[in-house]
Amino acid sequence: MASGKAIEPMHQFEINKIVELKLFGTDISFTNASLWMLIALAVISLITVYGSRQRAMVPGRLQSLAEVSYEFVANTLTGVTGREGMQFFPFVFSLFMFVFAANLLGMIPGSFTVTSQIIVTAAFALLVMGIVVVAGVMKHGSHFFGLFVPSGVPVPILLLMVPIEIISFLSRPVSLSLRLFGNMLAGHIVLKAFGGLAVMLLGAGAWAVIAPLPLLMAVAVTALEFLVAFLQAYVFTILTCVYLNDALHPGH
Amino acid sequence: MRFVLVTLIATLPALPALAAGAEGGGHRFPPFDSSTYASQLFWLVLTFGALYALMSRVALPRIGSVLEERRETIEGALRAASAAQKEAEEQAAALEASLAKARANAQSIAGEARDKSAKEIDAQRASVEKDLATKLAAAEARIAETKAKAMGNVEGIAKDAVSAIVEQLGGKATDAAVAKAISAAQG
């Protein structure tokens, strides 16, 4: 019989302490979330650091993977911000790889999806916006805030436009974090719901006949989720590039 | 879209309150459980910081240099290949030119040889013809002489024959009459 826990779709997002730790009274326990962050770090390091150790002229498998990732992120970044955006390349690359790795690792049954936690996506989004503001102010000084003042607009309309631009800017980290969080969360809930439904139907006598239907759906949604895992990492990265472009070239 | 986001911003400060409020219930929505935030942030900063350090210090410079090196190698090889091709084309052109020169040379040599041999043949033919002409003239002179001598002999024989025939017929032929008859017969 399917237990209540097996079809509890929220169970997969629960954070369980593995090693309890405290720092100045704050709970910093090593949890399953921490574990999967470390695994993501390990996987990325395996590909990029270990994979490129030979610096081969003709790359092997891991090195090819590392090079493809490098060129993909570099092309995305320079495509949006131009050559000067390459100063942010290590950050954008780390961000893409971490989010992509976390999304994909979340597809392993029984694993934990780091990016399905709003605190993680919010931290990334705030980090991006923080870098945008700091880099923008450092590069252009107060001129950076011209971002909020569209050029060639009459003053009465500016009174309306400037608040809208400011709200738009402030809403960026929210949309950035919620998009990734929502996609990861919803995808895994749907997966779990279909999987749980299949199990439930199997245990419900004659209804077991239609149990394959939700199973087929679960398979289809799994395929979709792999696409979403990549797409959301890409969207997060390209939006980061767009926002960084504002820091490099403020003004419309 | 913007209004949705504005609403979400407005509710953002309320999230911890929501999470705290949910704490009372049996089922709490795990992503909004603020008691896990500190630990998640701590480990995120740790792992992402380590990742950033590894990427910016080790992996990316290394991969970048490998890609750069490969691009330079490929460009160098392409440059060398195009230089080699140019050189080959130049050599082919030089070969073509020397072939054409040799051909012209051979033609002029052949022409010269032809002219020279034609001249020699002409000279030989001229001398042979001259030789033949003198021989012919000599032969003709000899023939004419022989003919004249033979004609003289014929006249003598005819006289003898005529006088003999006339005697047999019982006549008597004078030398003058015989000579007159022969010259009449000769026309």
Short mmCIF file of C-alpha atoms in Angstrom, two decimals:
data_model
loop_
_atom_site.label_atom_id
_atom_site.label_comp_id
_atom_site.label_asym_id
_atom_site.label_seq_id
_atom_site.Cartn_x
_atom_site.Cartn_y
_atom_site.Cartn_z
CA MET A 1 0.00 0.00 0.00
CA ALA A 2 1.16 3.47 -0.82
CA SER A 3 1.87 5.23 2.39
CA GLY A 4 0.88 8.80 2.99
CA LYS A 5 4.46 9.85 2.83
CA ALA A 6 5.11 8.38 -0.63
CA ILE A 7 2.53 10.60 -2.27
CA GLU A 8 3.27 13.65 -0.18
CA PRO A 9 4.57 15.98 -2.92
CA MET A 10 6.23 18.39 -0.50
CA HIS A 11 8.32 15.72 1.16
CA GLN A 12 11.08 16.05 -1.48
CA PHE A 13 11.65 19.70 -0.54
CA GLU A 14 12.15 19.00 3.15
CA ILE A 15 15.53 19.81 4.59
CA ASN A 16 16.96 17.20 6.92
CA LYS A 17 19.94 17.74 9.13
CA ILE A 18 22.79 15.34 8.59
CA VAL A 19 25.30 16.89 10.97
CA GLU A 20 24.08 19.44 13.43
CA LEU A 21 26.27 22.55 13.57
CA LYS A 22 25.91 25.88 15.32
CA LEU A 23 27.83 29.09 14.79
CA PHE A 24 27.26 31.91 17.30
CA GLY A 25 23.90 30.48 18.08
CA THR A 26 22.87 30.30 14.42
CA ASP A 27 21.91 26.94 13.01
CA ILE A 28 24.32 26.12 10.16
CA SER A 29 23.77 22.37 10.18
CA PHE A 30 25.08 20.26 7.32
CA THR A 31 21.84 19.20 5.65
CA ASN A 32 20.79 17.34 2.53
CA ALA A 33 20.68 20.76 0.83
CA SER A 34 24.32 21.35 1.81
CA LEU A 35 25.20 17.86 0.60
CA TRP A 36 23.76 18.47 -2.87
CA MET A 37 25.45 21.87 -3.07
CA LEU A 38 28.72 20.07 -2.38
CA ILE A 39 27.89 17.42 -4.98
CA ALA A 40 27.16 20.14 -7.53
CA LEU A 41 30.50 21.74 -6.67
CA ALA A 42 32.23 18.36 -7.02
CA VAL A 43 30.61 17.58 -10.38
CA ILE A 44 31.47 20.98 -11.84
CA SER A 45 35.03 20.74 -10.52
CA LEU A 46 35.36 17.26 -11.99
CA ILE A 47 34.39 18.53 -15.43
CA THR A 48 36.20 21.86 -15.48
CA VAL A 49 39.23 21.42 -13.20
CA TYR A 50 39.94 17.70 -13.52
CA GLY A 51 38.75 17.56 -17.13
CA SER A 52 41.16 20.26 -18.26
CA ARG A 53 44.17 19.02 -16.28
CA GLN A 54 46.00 17.73 -19.37
CA ARG A 55 45.51 20.92 -21.38
CA ALA A 56 45.28 18.63 -24.38
CA MET A 57 45.41 20.13 -27.86
CA VAL A 58 42.96 17.42 -28.91
CA PRO A 59 40.48 17.26 -26.03
CA GLY A 60 39.15 14.11 -24.37
CA ARG A 61 35.54 13.72 -23.27
CA LEU A 62 35.65 15.69 -20.03
CA GLN A 63 37.79 18.43 -21.54
CA SER A 64 35.37 18.72 -24.48
CA LEU A 65 32.54 19.11 -22.00
CA ALA A 66 34.47 21.80 -20.13
CA GLU A 67 35.30 23.60 -23.39
CA VAL A 68 31.73 23.42 -24.66
CA SER A 69 30.50 24.91 -21.37
CA TYR A 70 33.17 27.61 -21.50
CA GLU A 71 32.34 28.62 -25.05
CA PHE A 72 28.59 28.42 -24.52
CA VAL A 73 28.67 30.78 -21.53
CA ALA A 74 31.30 33.01 -23.14
CA ASN A 75 29.21 33.33 -26.32
CA THR A 76 26.07 34.05 -24.31
CA LEU A 77 27.85 36.72 -22.27
CA THR A 78 29.66 38.44 -25.15
CA GLY A 79 26.52 38.19 -27.28
CA VAL A 80 24.63 40.33 -24.78
CA THR A 81 27.29 42.60 -23.28
CA GLY A 82 30.06 42.62 -25.88
CA ARG A 83 33.74 41.93 -25.25
CA GLU A 84 33.93 44.07 -22.10
CA GLY A 85 31.42 41.79 -20.38
CA MET A 86 34.16 39.16 -20.14
CA GLN A 87 35.31 40.74 -16.85
CA PHE A 88 32.19 39.12 -15.33
CA PHE A 89 32.86 35.81 -17.06
CA PRO A 90 34.05 33.81 -14.02
CA PHE A 91 30.96 34.89 -12.09
CA VAL A 92 28.49 34.21 -14.91
CA PHE A 93 30.15 30.87 -15.67
CA SER A 94 30.06 29.78 -12.02
CA LEU A 95 26.43 30.89 -11.78
CA PHE A 96 25.34 29.02 -14.91
CA MET A 97 27.23 25.87 -13.99
CA PHE A 98 25.96 25.86 -10.41
CA VAL A 99 22.32 26.43 -11.36
CA PHE A 100 22.49 23.97 -14.26
CA ALA A 101 24.22 21.31 -12.15
CA ALA A 102 21.77 21.81 -9.27
CA ASN A 103 18.79 21.58 -11.66
CA LEU A 104 20.09 18.40 -13.29
CA LEU A 105 21.15 16.75 -10.04
CA GLY A 106 17.61 17.41 -8.82
CA MET A 107 16.39 15.09 -11.59
CA ILE A 108 18.03 12.11 -9.88
CA PRO A 109 15.26 10.23 -8.05
CA GLY A 110 15.58 10.68 -4.33
CA SER A 111 17.95 13.61 -4.62
CA PHE A 112 17.42 17.15 -3.43
CA THR A 113 16.97 20.13 -5.75
CA VAL A 114 19.02 22.99 -4.36
CA THR A 115 17.40 25.48 -6.74
CA SER A 116 13.89 24.59 -5.57
CA GLN A 117 14.57 26.57 -2.40
CA ILE A 118 13.57 30.21 -2.68
CA ILE A 119 16.33 31.29 -0.31
CA VAL A 120 18.91 29.93 -2.75
CA THR A 121 17.42 31.51 -5.87
CA ALA A 122 16.80 34.75 -3.99
CA ALA A 123 20.40 34.79 -2.80
CA PHE A 124 21.62 34.35 -6.37
CA ALA A 125 19.26 37.04 -7.69
CA LEU A 126 20.30 39.51 -4.99
CA LEU A 127 23.94 38.69 -5.65
CA VAL A 128 23.41 39.45 -9.36
CA MET A 129 21.65 42.74 -8.64
CA GLY A 130 24.27 43.63 -6.04
CA ILE A 131 27.01 43.09 -8.60
CA VAL A 132 25.07 45.11 -11.18
CA VAL A 133 24.68 48.07 -8.82
CA VAL A 134 28.24 47.92 -7.47
CA ALA A 135 29.80 47.50 -10.92
CA GLY A 136 27.54 50.17 -12.40
CA VAL A 137 28.34 52.73 -9.70
CA MET A 138 32.06 51.91 -9.78
CA LYS A 139 32.21 52.29 -13.55
CA HIS A 140 29.88 55.21 -14.15
CA GLY A 141 29.40 56.85 -10.73
CA SER A 142 26.13 58.70 -10.38
CA HIS A 143 25.72 58.45 -14.15
CA PHE A 144 24.65 54.85 -13.53
CA PHE A 145 21.36 56.11 -12.13
CA GLY A 146 20.60 57.55 -15.55
CA LEU A 147 19.32 54.02 -16.03
CA PHE A 148 16.11 55.17 -14.38
CA VAL A 149 15.77 58.31 -16.51
CA PRO A 150 14.89 57.49 -20.12
CA SER A 151 16.43 60.08 -22.45
CA GLY A 152 14.31 62.28 -24.69
CA VAL A 153 11.19 62.05 -22.54
CA PRO A 154 9.33 65.24 -21.48
CA VAL A 155 9.50 66.15 -17.77
CA PRO A 156 5.80 65.50 -16.92
CA ILE A 157 6.08 61.98 -18.27
CA LEU A 158 9.42 61.53 -16.49
CA LEU A 159 7.58 62.00 -13.22
CA LEU A 160 5.66 58.90 -14.12
CA MET A 161 8.45 57.03 -15.86
CA VAL A 162 11.15 57.28 -13.20
CA PRO A 163 9.14 55.52 -10.47
CA ILE A 164 8.10 52.87 -12.97
CA GLU A 165 11.73 52.34 -14.02
CA ILE A 166 12.80 52.09 -10.37
CA ILE A 167 10.06 49.59 -9.58
CA SER A 168 10.99 47.66 -12.71
CA PHE A 169 14.60 47.54 -11.59
CA LEU A 170 13.67 46.46 -8.08
CA SER A 171 11.36 43.77 -9.38
CA ARG A 172 14.17 42.18 -11.36
CA PRO A 173 15.64 40.14 -8.49
CA VAL A 174 12.14 39.05 -7.53
CA SER A 175 11.24 37.82 -11.00
CA LEU A 176 14.70 36.33 -11.44
CA SER A 177 14.52 34.31 -8.23
CA LEU A 178 10.85 33.37 -8.43
CA ARG A 179 11.13 32.17 -12.03
CA LEU A 180 13.80 29.61 -11.22
CA PHE A 181 12.31 28.67 -7.87
CA GLY A 182 8.80 28.31 -9.30
CA ASN A 183 9.88 26.25 -12.29
CA MET A 184 11.94 23.84 -10.22
CA LEU A 185 9.33 23.53 -7.49
CA ALA A 186 6.35 23.10 -9.80
CA GLY A 187 8.12 20.62 -12.06
CA HIS A 188 9.05 18.39 -9.18
CA ILE A 189 5.60 18.63 -7.62
CA VAL A 190 3.98 17.62 -10.92
CA LEU A 191 6.43 14.75 -11.29
CA LYS A 192 5.73 13.55 -7.79
CA ALA A 193 1.97 13.96 -8.24
CA PHE A 194 1.88 11.79 -11.35
CA GLY A 195 4.24 9.24 -9.85
CA GLY A 196 2.22 9.14 -6.64
CA LEU A 197 -1.02 8.82 -8.60
CA ALA A 198 0.35 5.81 -10.47
CA VAL A 199 1.32 4.16 -7.18
CA MET A 200 -2.03 5.01 -5.61
CA LEU A 201 -3.99 3.58 -8.53
CA LEU A 202 -1.93 0.40 -8.42
CA GLY A 203 -2.99 -0.06 -4.86
CA ALA A 204 -6.65 0.69 -5.55
CA GLY A 205 -7.95 -2.66 -6.85
CA ALA A 206 -9.59 -2.44 -10.28
CA TRP A 207 -8.31 1.10 -10.77
CA ALA A 208 -4.86 -0.44 -11.24
CA VAL A 209 -5.86 -0.89 -14.92
CA ILE A 210 -5.40 2.83 -15.61
CA ALA A 211 -2.27 3.14 -13.50
CA PRO A 212 -0.02 3.24 -16.62
CA LEU A 213 -1.63 6.52 -17.72
CA PRO A 214 -0.15 8.70 -14.97
CA LEU A 215 3.06 6.70 -15.32
CA LEU A 216 3.25 7.71 -19.00
CA MET A 217 2.59 11.28 -17.96
CA ALA A 218 5.37 11.05 -15.40
CA VAL A 219 7.76 9.87 -18.12
CA ALA A 220 6.69 12.72 -20.42
CA VAL A 221 7.02 15.28 -17.63
CA THR A 222 10.46 13.92 -16.78
CA ALA A 223 11.57 14.62 -20.34
CA LEU A 224 10.06 18.08 -20.10
CA GLU A 225 11.81 18.66 -16.78
CA PHE A 226 15.21 17.94 -18.31
CA LEU A 227 14.46 20.63 -20.87
CA VAL A 228 13.28 22.99 -18.13
CA ALA A 229 16.41 22.24 -16.06
CA PHE A 230 18.58 23.51 -18.90
CA LEU A 231 16.25 26.25 -20.04
CA GLN A 232 15.88 27.83 -16.60
CA ALA A 233 19.63 27.77 -16.02
CA TYR A 234 20.04 29.42 -19.43
CA VAL A 235 17.30 31.98 -18.79
CA PHE A 236 18.81 32.82 -15.40
CA THR A 237 22.20 33.27 -17.05
CA ILE A 238 21.05 35.33 -20.02
CA LEU A 239 18.99 37.63 -17.78
CA THR A 240 22.06 38.03 -15.58
CA CYS A 241 23.95 39.03 -18.72
CA VAL A 242 21.21 41.52 -19.68
CA TYR A 243 21.32 43.10 -16.21
CA LEU A 244 25.12 43.20 -16.25
CA ASN A 245 24.84 44.95 -19.61
CA ASP A 246 22.93 47.72 -17.81
CA ALA A 247 25.85 48.10 -15.44
CA LEU A 248 28.26 48.35 -18.38
CA HIS A 249 26.11 50.56 -20.60
CA PRO A 250 23.55 52.47 -18.52
CA GLY A 251 21.12 54.74 -20.33
CA HIS A 252 18.66 53.69 -22.97
CA MET B 1 3.50 41.13 -15.69
CA ARG B 2 4.87 44.19 -13.98
CA PHE B 3 1.83 44.45 -11.70
CA VAL B 4 2.20 40.84 -10.71
CA LEU B 5 5.79 41.52 -9.80
CA VAL B 6 4.89 44.65 -7.87
CA THR B 7 2.39 42.65 -5.88
CA LEU B 8 4.99 40.01 -5.24
CA ILE B 9 7.45 42.62 -4.02
CA ALA B 10 4.84 43.90 -1.64
CA THR B 11 4.29 40.44 -0.25
CA LEU B 12 7.99 39.61 -0.03
CA PRO B 13 8.53 41.09 3.45
CA ALA B 14 5.54 39.06 4.56
CA LEU B 15 7.15 35.76 3.57
CA PRO B 16 9.00 35.11 6.83
CA ALA B 17 5.80 35.98 8.63
CA LEU B 18 3.92 33.49 6.48
CA ALA B 19 6.53 30.88 7.16
CA ALA B 20 6.44 31.60 10.85
CA GLY B 21 2.65 31.47 10.79
CA ALA B 22 2.74 28.14 9.05
CA GLU B 23 4.99 26.77 11.72
CA GLY B 24 1.98 26.10 13.86
CA GLY B 25 0.41 23.76 11.31
CA GLY B 26 1.41 20.17 10.80
CA HIS B 27 2.33 20.65 7.14
CA ARG B 28 4.71 23.46 6.55
CA PHE B 29 5.73 24.42 3.03
CA PRO B 30 9.46 23.53 3.24
CA PRO B 31 10.88 26.26 0.96
CA PHE B 32 9.28 28.89 3.19
CA ASP B 33 10.64 27.40 6.40
CA SER B 34 12.89 30.23 7.51
CA SER B 35 14.61 28.10 10.13
CA THR B 36 16.62 26.43 7.35
CA TYR B 37 17.63 29.70 5.67
CA ALA B 38 20.74 30.37 7.72
CA SER B 39 22.18 26.93 7.10
CA GLN B 40 21.32 27.04 3.37
CA LEU B 41 22.85 30.50 2.96
CA PHE B 42 25.95 29.46 4.89
CA TRP B 43 26.55 26.40 2.75
CA LEU B 44 25.61 28.23 -0.43
CA VAL B 45 28.16 30.96 0.30
CA LEU B 46 30.72 28.27 1.10
CA THR B 47 30.13 26.12 -1.98
CA PHE B 48 29.50 28.93 -4.45
CA GLY B 49 32.48 30.83 -3.07
CA ALA B 50 34.66 27.74 -3.52
CA LEU B 51 33.23 27.24 -7.01
CA TYR B 52 33.90 30.86 -7.96
CA ALA B 53 37.46 30.66 -6.62
CA LEU B 54 38.13 27.39 -8.46
CA MET B 55 36.62 28.64 -11.71
CA SER B 56 38.26 32.07 -11.73
CA ARG B 57 41.67 30.92 -10.48
CA VAL B 58 42.10 27.45 -11.98
CA ALA B 59 39.57 26.15 -14.47
CA LEU B 60 38.70 29.13 -16.64
CA PRO B 61 42.24 30.47 -17.22
CA ARG B 62 43.31 26.94 -18.05
CA ILE B 63 40.45 26.22 -20.47
CA GLY B 64 40.80 29.69 -21.95
CA SER B 65 44.51 29.20 -22.58
CA VAL B 66 43.90 25.78 -24.12
CA LEU B 67 41.29 27.23 -26.47
CA GLU B 68 43.56 30.17 -27.31
CA GLU B 69 46.50 27.86 -27.93
CA ARG B 70 44.40 25.63 -30.16
CA ARG B 71 43.11 28.60 -32.13
CA GLU B 72 46.65 29.83 -32.64
CA THR B 73 47.83 26.35 -33.66
CA ILE B 74 45.01 26.00 -36.17
CA GLU B 75 45.59 29.50 -37.55
CA GLY B 76 49.34 28.86 -37.74
CA ALA B 77 48.78 25.58 -39.56
CA LEU B 78 46.37 27.25 -41.96
CA ARG B 79 48.85 30.06 -42.60
CA ALA B 80 51.64 27.51 -43.21
CA ALA B 81 49.36 25.54 -45.52
CA SER B 82 48.44 28.58 -47.57
CA ALA B 83 52.13 29.62 -47.76
CA ALA B 84 53.06 26.11 -48.92
CA GLN B 85 50.29 26.22 -51.49
CA LYS B 86 51.49 29.59 -52.76
CA GLU B 87 55.03 28.28 -53.01
CA ALA B 88 53.82 25.18 -54.87
CA GLU B 89 51.91 27.37 -57.29
CA GLU B 90 54.99 29.52 -57.85
CA GLN B 91 57.08 26.43 -58.49
CA ALA B 92 54.48 25.10 -60.88
CA ALA B 93 54.51 28.40 -62.75
CA ALA B 94 58.33 28.36 -62.89
CA LEU B 95 58.29 24.79 -64.18
CA GLU B 96 55.71 25.75 -66.78
CA ALA B 97 57.88 28.68 -67.89
CA SER B 98 61.04 26.55 -68.17
CA LEU B 99 59.08 23.91 -70.08
CA ALA B 100 57.85 26.52 -72.54
CA LYS B 101 61.39 27.85 -72.92
CA ALA B 102 62.79 24.35 -73.52
CA ARG B 103 60.08 23.70 -76.07
CA ALA B 104 60.86 26.91 -77.93
CA ASN B 105 64.54 26.07 -77.78
CA ALA B 106 63.93 22.60 -79.19
CA GLN B 107 61.82 24.05 -81.96
CA SER B 108 64.50 26.51 -82.97
CA ILE B 109 67.15 23.76 -82.94
CA ALA B 110 64.93 21.54 -85.07
CA GLY B 111 64.27 24.40 -87.47
CA GLU B 112 67.95 25.16 -87.80
CA ALA B 113 68.75 21.49 -88.45
CA ARG B 114 65.99 21.32 -91.01
CA ASP B 115 67.25 24.40 -92.83
CA LYS B 116 70.82 23.17 -92.76
CA SER B 117 69.97 19.72 -94.12
CA ALA B 118 67.69 21.23 -96.78
CA LYS B 119 70.56 23.46 -97.93
CA GLU B 120 72.95 20.54 -98.06
CA ILE B 121 70.46 18.45 -100.00
CA ASP B 122 69.91 21.31 -102.45
CA ALA B 123 73.65 21.71 -102.95
CA GLN B 124 74.10 18.01 -103.52
CA ARG B 125 71.17 17.85 -105.86
CA ALA B 126 72.57 20.80 -107.86
CA SER B 127 76.00 19.18 -108.19
CA VAL B 128 74.48 15.84 -109.15
CA GLU B 129 72.26 17.51 -111.72
CA LYS B 130 75.23 19.39 -113.16
CA ASP B 131 77.20 16.16 -113.35
CA LEU B 132 74.30 14.42 -115.02
CA ALA B 133 73.91 17.25 -117.53
CA THR B 134 77.56 17.06 -118.58
CA LYS B 135 77.35 13.30 -118.85
CA LEU B 136 74.17 13.64 -120.89
CA ALA B 137 75.77 16.18 -123.22
CA ALA B 138 78.79 13.91 -123.70
CA ALA B 139 76.58 10.95 -124.41
CA GLU B 140 74.49 12.89 -126.89
CA ALA B 141 77.67 14.05 -128.70
CA ARG B 142 78.87 10.49 -128.84
CA ILE B 143 75.51 9.29 -130.16
CA ALA B 144 75.52 12.00 -132.85
CA GLU B 145 79.07 11.05 -133.87
CA THR B 146 78.21 7.37 -134.01
CA LYS B 147 75.06 8.16 -135.98
CA ALA B 148 77.02 10.24 -138.51
CA LYS B 149 79.62 7.52 -138.86
CA ALA B 150 76.87 4.95 -139.29
CA MET B 151 75.17 7.08 -141.92
CA GLY B 152 78.49 7.34 -143.84
CA ASN B 153 78.83 3.56 -143.75
CA VAL B 154 75.21 3.16 -144.92
CA GLU B 155 75.95 5.30 -148.02
CA GLY B 156 78.97 3.07 -148.92
CA ILE B 157 76.94 -0.11 -148.42
CA ALA B 158 74.09 1.29 -150.51
CA LYS B 159 76.47 2.14 -153.41
CA ASP B 160 77.95 -1.30 -153.33
CA ALA B 161 74.49 -2.89 -153.12
CA VAL B 162 73.08 -0.76 -155.99
CA SER B 163 76.06 -1.41 -158.31
CA ALA B 164 75.80 -5.14 -157.45
CA ILE B 165 72.03 -5.24 -158.17
CA VAL B 166 72.45 -3.30 -161.41
CA GLU B 167 75.24 -5.67 -162.59
CA GLN B 168 73.09 -8.69 -161.78
CA LEU B 169 70.33 -7.18 -163.91
CA GLY B 170 72.86 -6.91 -166.69
CA GLY B 171 73.30 -3.26 -166.60
CA LYS B 172 76.23 -1.12 -166.04
CA ALA B 173 75.98 1.50 -163.41
CA THR B 174 78.21 4.44 -163.28
CA ASP B 175 79.27 5.76 -159.95
CA ALA B 176 77.63 9.11 -160.69
CA ALA B 177 74.25 7.54 -161.52
CA VAL B 178 74.36 5.37 -158.44
CA ALA B 179 75.15 8.34 -156.21
CA LYS B 180 72.29 10.29 -157.90
CA ALA B 181 69.83 7.46 -157.27
CA ILE B 182 70.83 7.02 -153.68
CA SER B 183 70.54 10.70 -152.89
CA ALA B 184 67.11 10.66 -154.62
CA ALA B 185 66.08 7.66 -152.49
CA GLN B 186 67.38 9.30 -149.39
CA GLY B 187 65.15 12.24 -150.15
#
